[in-house]
């Protein structure tokens, strides 16, 4: 056996060791989901509610035991191996985790009979963990509280990132935390607040938990039922989109919808910036080009959409609220809706879908291409135009008044090229399955951007009418989009496995 083959075996053992630890963590999260079922069994006097929640409790406990046992076996049988966590291992671990988590996460749906086939269950779970917010369930209000919470909790776990939670809660065996962090965290640069990646992960998780608790208590004291407040607090913090109401956010009062707008917009900012706000370090915010672009885009897009959608059948406040809500929901990839935007004028819908592509800020829980990358693309194009006019001039691409390294610019263009190629392939497959070109194109953007709602029959975020091939394609696109292409594609190259 060659030295490189031994390294590959060691890498695989290290990957399965970490996946085992994470499956143990997933099993514990499943147990957390049983709390509302236990509560309902204790306080409810209606027999059919008790029976429904008892079934959910048994299913979640059984699935938790299976997940925990499989995770422990992977961990136990690889613990004697010398753990190696380098960049290659980081890419492999992150890709495996999101796939394996979705497999085990889909078990409660299947074993409980809430979703009857593997394709739909895997689609629903992958949509949750990637915070896409797409669904195949026609009626989410009939789900037991325990299963409903697990469905939303998958979004919350995926929002901050499975690896970030692990780096914060589980002691890292063999070091290599930065390799795992870099493979999962979105954005062209991996901002750290500390030389130790565990401390950065602790700060991110603390900010994320703090925001979630603020959202939950704010929703409840503003009039939401506790269960709704918890679920919408989780999904807003994760900028997910899965809801406990079939009508998404349409049923809530205007003041609650305005609160959702504020919370979605806040979750669309870099989590480290929110930390700076807590620490009153406002200088870090004033000089940031991405933050200025983010705020400016929301304001301009809302004004344009308002004038495009205003009619005498709606009052000014309703039109403004719907315009602002859908703009913020689109740019943050949250996917909650308060109106049928597919009935809007074409111009307004185009704006929303452009925002779905751009996404919000890097380092946030949102999907999309990320505004910082869009800025780099535009600034690079502007720089090339200047160089063509003044060939001898040195005109660097700048961001926040600092030169951007050529490697980052190159990586952004490479990622954009991959985005276009994958989108075209996905579009061809969806069209082949019989879906219209318009709905297919927007569905692909929705999946890659982890958005949820699309166009046509899937404008509400429901994809139950898609064929099995289309659903598996969407599931793959959601995973690729969440891990931002490079992490997934790198493990399929020869150079990844060979010297």
mmCIF file with all atom_site columns, C-alpha atoms in Angstrom, residues 58-143:
data_model
loop_
_atom_site.group_PDB
_atom_site.id
_atom_site.type_symbol
_atom_site.label_atom_id
_atom_site.label_alt_id
_atom_site.label_comp_id
_atom_site.label_asym_id
_atom_site.label_entity_id
_atom_site.label_seq_id
_atom_site.pdbx_PDB_ins_code
_atom_site.Cartn_x
_atom_site.Cartn_y
_atom_site.Cartn_z
_atom_site.occupancy
_atom_site.B_iso_or_equiv
_atom_site.pdbx_formal_charge
_atom_site.auth_seq_id
_atom_site.auth_comp_id
_atom_site.auth_asym_id
_atom_site.auth_atom_id
_atom_site.pdbx_PDB_model_num
ATOM 1  C CA . UNK A 1 58  ? -42.468 7.184  20.128 1.00 0.00 ? 58  UNK A CA 1
ATOM 2  C CA . UNK A 1 59  ? -41.288 7.826  16.559 1.00 0.00 ? 59  UNK A CA 1
ATOM 3  C CA . UNK A 1 60  ? -38.891 10.605 17.562 1.00 0.00 ? 60  UNK A CA 1
ATOM 4  C CA . UNK A 1 61  ? -37.462 8.576  20.474 1.00 0.00 ? 61  UNK A CA 1
ATOM 5  C CA . UNK A 1 62  ? -36.974 5.528  18.243 1.00 0.00 ? 62  UNK A CA 1
ATOM 6  C CA . UNK A 1 63  ? -35.303 7.587  15.504 1.00 0.00 ? 63  UNK A CA 1
ATOM 7  C CA . UNK A 1 64  ? -33.136 9.296  18.115 1.00 0.00 ? 64  UNK A CA 1
ATOM 8  C CA . UNK A 1 65  ? -31.936 5.927  19.417 1.00 0.00 ? 65  UNK A CA 1
ATOM 9  C CA . UNK A 1 66  ? -31.128 4.691  15.901 1.00 0.00 ? 66  UNK A CA 1
ATOM 10 C CA . UNK A 1 67  ? -29.273 7.899  15.014 1.00 0.00 ? 67  UNK A CA 1
ATOM 11 C CA . UNK A 1 68  ? -27.395 7.952  18.317 1.00 0.00 ? 68  UNK A CA 1
ATOM 12 C CA . UNK A 1 69  ? -26.437 4.267  18.022 1.00 0.00 ? 69  UNK A CA 1
ATOM 13 C CA . UNK A 1 70  ? -25.179 4.596  14.441 1.00 0.00 ? 70  UNK A CA 1
ATOM 14 C CA . UNK A 1 71  ? -23.217 7.690  15.400 1.00 0.00 ? 71  UNK A CA 1
ATOM 15 C CA . UNK A 1 72  ? -21.681 5.984  18.424 1.00 0.00 ? 72  UNK A CA 1
ATOM 16 C CA . UNK A 1 73  ? -20.664 2.945  16.338 1.00 0.00 ? 73  UNK A CA 1
ATOM 17 C CA . UNK A 1 74  ? -18.938 5.157  13.758 1.00 0.00 ? 74  UNK A CA 1
ATOM 18 C CA . UNK A 1 75  ? -17.209 7.067  16.530 1.00 0.00 ? 75  UNK A CA 1
ATOM 19 C CA . UNK A 1 76  ? -16.189 3.946  18.493 1.00 0.00 ? 76  UNK A CA 1
ATOM 20 C CA . UNK A 1 77  ? -14.783 1.919  15.597 1.00 0.00 ? 77  UNK A CA 1
ATOM 21 C CA . UNK A 1 78  ? -12.670 4.817  14.318 1.00 0.00 ? 78  UNK A CA 1
ATOM 22 C CA . UNK A 1 79  ? -11.419 6.225  17.630 1.00 0.00 ? 79  UNK A CA 1
ATOM 23 C CA . UNK A 1 80  ? -8.238  4.103  17.503 1.00 0.00 ? 80  UNK A CA 1
ATOM 24 C CA . UNK A 1 81  ? -7.269  5.684  14.207 1.00 0.00 ? 81  UNK A CA 1
ATOM 25 C CA . UNK A 1 82  ? -4.910  8.629  14.165 1.00 0.00 ? 82  UNK A CA 1
ATOM 26 C CA . UNK A 1 83  ? -7.211  11.548 13.373 1.00 0.00 ? 83  UNK A CA 1
ATOM 27 C CA . UNK A 1 84  ? -6.128  13.751 10.469 1.00 0.00 ? 84  UNK A CA 1
ATOM 28 C CA . UNK A 1 85  ? -8.121  16.898 9.754  1.00 0.00 ? 85  UNK A CA 1
ATOM 29 C CA . UNK A 1 86  ? -6.697  18.880 6.859  1.00 0.00 ? 86  UNK A CA 1
ATOM 30 C CA . UNK A 1 87  ? -8.364  20.785 4.029  1.00 0.00 ? 87  UNK A CA 1
ATOM 31 C CA . UNK A 1 88  ? -9.237  17.578 2.125  1.00 0.00 ? 88  UNK A CA 1
ATOM 32 C CA . UNK A 1 89  ? -10.793 16.031 5.214  1.00 0.00 ? 89  UNK A CA 1
ATOM 33 C CA . UNK A 1 90  ? -12.743 19.226 5.834  1.00 0.00 ? 90  UNK A CA 1
ATOM 34 C CA . UNK A 1 91  ? -14.315 19.121 2.362  1.00 0.00 ? 91  UNK A CA 1
ATOM 35 C CA . UNK A 1 92  ? -15.170 15.417 2.715  1.00 0.00 ? 92  UNK A CA 1
ATOM 36 C CA . UNK A 1 93  ? -16.615 15.767 6.224  1.00 0.00 ? 93  UNK A CA 1
ATOM 37 C CA . UNK A 1 94  ? -18.822 18.735 5.382  1.00 0.00 ? 94  UNK A CA 1
ATOM 38 C CA . UNK A 1 95  ? -20.227 17.090 2.237  1.00 0.00 ? 95  UNK A CA 1
ATOM 39 C CA . UNK A 1 96  ? -20.857 13.786 4.026  1.00 0.00 ? 96  UNK A CA 1
ATOM 40 C CA . UNK A 1 97  ? -22.455 15.449 7.031  1.00 0.00 ? 97  UNK A CA 1
ATOM 41 C CA . UNK A 1 98  ? -25.111 17.298 5.059  1.00 0.00 ? 98  UNK A CA 1
ATOM 42 C CA . UNK A 1 99  ? -26.038 14.163 3.106  1.00 0.00 ? 99  UNK A CA 1
ATOM 43 C CA . UNK A 1 100 ? -25.976 11.781 6.080  1.00 0.00 ? 100 UNK A CA 1
ATOM 44 C CA . UNK A 1 101 ? -27.815 14.236 8.353  1.00 0.00 ? 101 UNK A CA 1
ATOM 45 C CA . UNK A 1 102 ? -30.612 14.459 5.785  1.00 0.00 ? 102 UNK A CA 1
ATOM 46 C CA . UNK A 1 103 ? -30.855 10.658 5.536  1.00 0.00 ? 103 UNK A CA 1
ATOM 47 C CA . UNK A 1 104 ? -31.247 10.180 9.284  1.00 0.00 ? 104 UNK A CA 1
ATOM 48 C CA . UNK A 1 105 ? -33.302 13.363 9.620  1.00 0.00 ? 105 UNK A CA 1
ATOM 49 C CA . UNK A 1 106 ? -35.906 12.004 7.194  1.00 0.00 ? 106 UNK A CA 1
ATOM 50 C CA . UNK A 1 107 ? -36.603 8.895  9.322  1.00 0.00 ? 107 UNK A CA 1
ATOM 51 C CA . UNK A 1 108 ? -39.256 10.495 11.600 1.00 0.00 ? 108 UNK A CA 1
ATOM 52 C CA . UNK A 1 109 ? -41.325 11.434 8.526  1.00 0.00 ? 109 UNK A CA 1
ATOM 53 C CA . UNK A 1 110 ? -41.156 7.945  7.012  1.00 0.00 ? 110 UNK A CA 1
ATOM 54 C CA . UNK A 1 111 ? -41.491 5.796  10.151 1.00 0.00 ? 111 UNK A CA 1
ATOM 55 C CA . UNK A 1 112 ? -44.340 7.964  11.423 1.00 0.00 ? 112 UNK A CA 1
ATOM 56 C CA . UNK A 1 113 ? -46.175 7.824  8.091  1.00 0.00 ? 113 UNK A CA 1
ATOM 57 C CA . UNK A 1 114 ? -46.236 11.617 7.788  1.00 0.00 ? 114 UNK A CA 1
ATOM 58 C CA . UNK A 1 115 ? -44.466 11.340 4.420  1.00 0.00 ? 115 UNK A CA 1
ATOM 59 C CA . UNK A 1 116 ? -44.960 8.061  2.600  1.00 0.00 ? 116 UNK A CA 1
ATOM 60 C CA . UNK A 1 117 ? -41.929 7.806  0.312  1.00 0.00 ? 117 UNK A CA 1
ATOM 61 C CA . UNK A 1 118 ? -38.169 8.277  0.610  1.00 0.00 ? 118 UNK A CA 1
ATOM 62 C CA . UNK A 1 119 ? -37.928 10.859 -2.179 1.00 0.00 ? 119 UNK A CA 1
ATOM 63 C CA . UNK A 1 120 ? -40.348 13.281 -0.532 1.00 0.00 ? 120 UNK A CA 1
ATOM 64 C CA . UNK A 1 121 ? -38.946 12.704 2.969  1.00 0.00 ? 121 UNK A CA 1
ATOM 65 C CA . UNK A 1 122 ? -35.369 13.330 1.835  1.00 0.00 ? 122 UNK A CA 1
ATOM 66 C CA . UNK A 1 123 ? -36.455 16.446 -0.116 1.00 0.00 ? 123 UNK A CA 1
ATOM 67 C CA . UNK A 1 124 ? -38.233 17.843 2.959  1.00 0.00 ? 124 UNK A CA 1
ATOM 68 C CA . UNK A 1 125 ? -35.257 17.166 5.215  1.00 0.00 ? 125 UNK A CA 1
ATOM 69 C CA . UNK A 1 126 ? -32.613 18.500 2.826  1.00 0.00 ? 126 UNK A CA 1
ATOM 70 C CA . UNK A 1 127 ? -34.771 21.587 2.370  1.00 0.00 ? 127 UNK A CA 1
ATOM 71 C CA . UNK A 1 128 ? -34.756 22.018 6.137  1.00 0.00 ? 128 UNK A CA 1
ATOM 72 C CA . UNK A 1 129 ? -31.049 21.549 6.777  1.00 0.00 ? 129 UNK A CA 1
ATOM 73 C CA . UNK A 1 130 ? -30.098 23.809 3.851  1.00 0.00 ? 130 UNK A CA 1
ATOM 74 C CA . UNK A 1 131 ? -32.652 26.429 5.050  1.00 0.00 ? 131 UNK A CA 1
ATOM 75 C CA . UNK A 1 132 ? -34.278 26.401 1.617  1.00 0.00 ? 132 UNK A CA 1
ATOM 76 C CA . UNK A 1 133 ? -37.831 26.319 2.947  1.00 0.00 ? 133 UNK A CA 1
ATOM 77 C CA . UNK A 1 134 ? -39.252 24.316 0.043  1.00 0.00 ? 134 UNK A CA 1
ATOM 78 C CA . UNK A 1 135 ? -41.791 21.658 0.966  1.00 0.00 ? 135 UNK A CA 1
ATOM 79 C CA . UNK A 1 136 ? -43.837 18.798 -0.444 1.00 0.00 ? 136 UNK A CA 1
ATOM 80 C CA . UNK A 1 137 ? -46.351 18.767 2.428  1.00 0.00 ? 137 UNK A CA 1
ATOM 81 C CA . UNK A 1 138 ? -49.813 19.978 1.437  1.00 0.00 ? 138 UNK A CA 1
ATOM 82 C CA . UNK A 1 139 ? -51.065 20.489 4.993  1.00 0.00 ? 139 UNK A CA 1
ATOM 83 C CA . UNK A 1 140 ? -48.453 21.210 7.690  1.00 0.00 ? 140 UNK A CA 1
ATOM 84 C CA . UNK A 1 141 ? -51.082 22.101 10.266 1.00 0.00 ? 141 UNK A CA 1
ATOM 85 C CA . UNK A 1 142 ? -52.055 18.429 10.772 1.00 0.00 ? 142 UNK A CA 1
ATOM 86 C CA . UNK A 1 143 ? -48.536 17.479 11.900 1.00 0.00 ? 143 UNK A CA 1
#
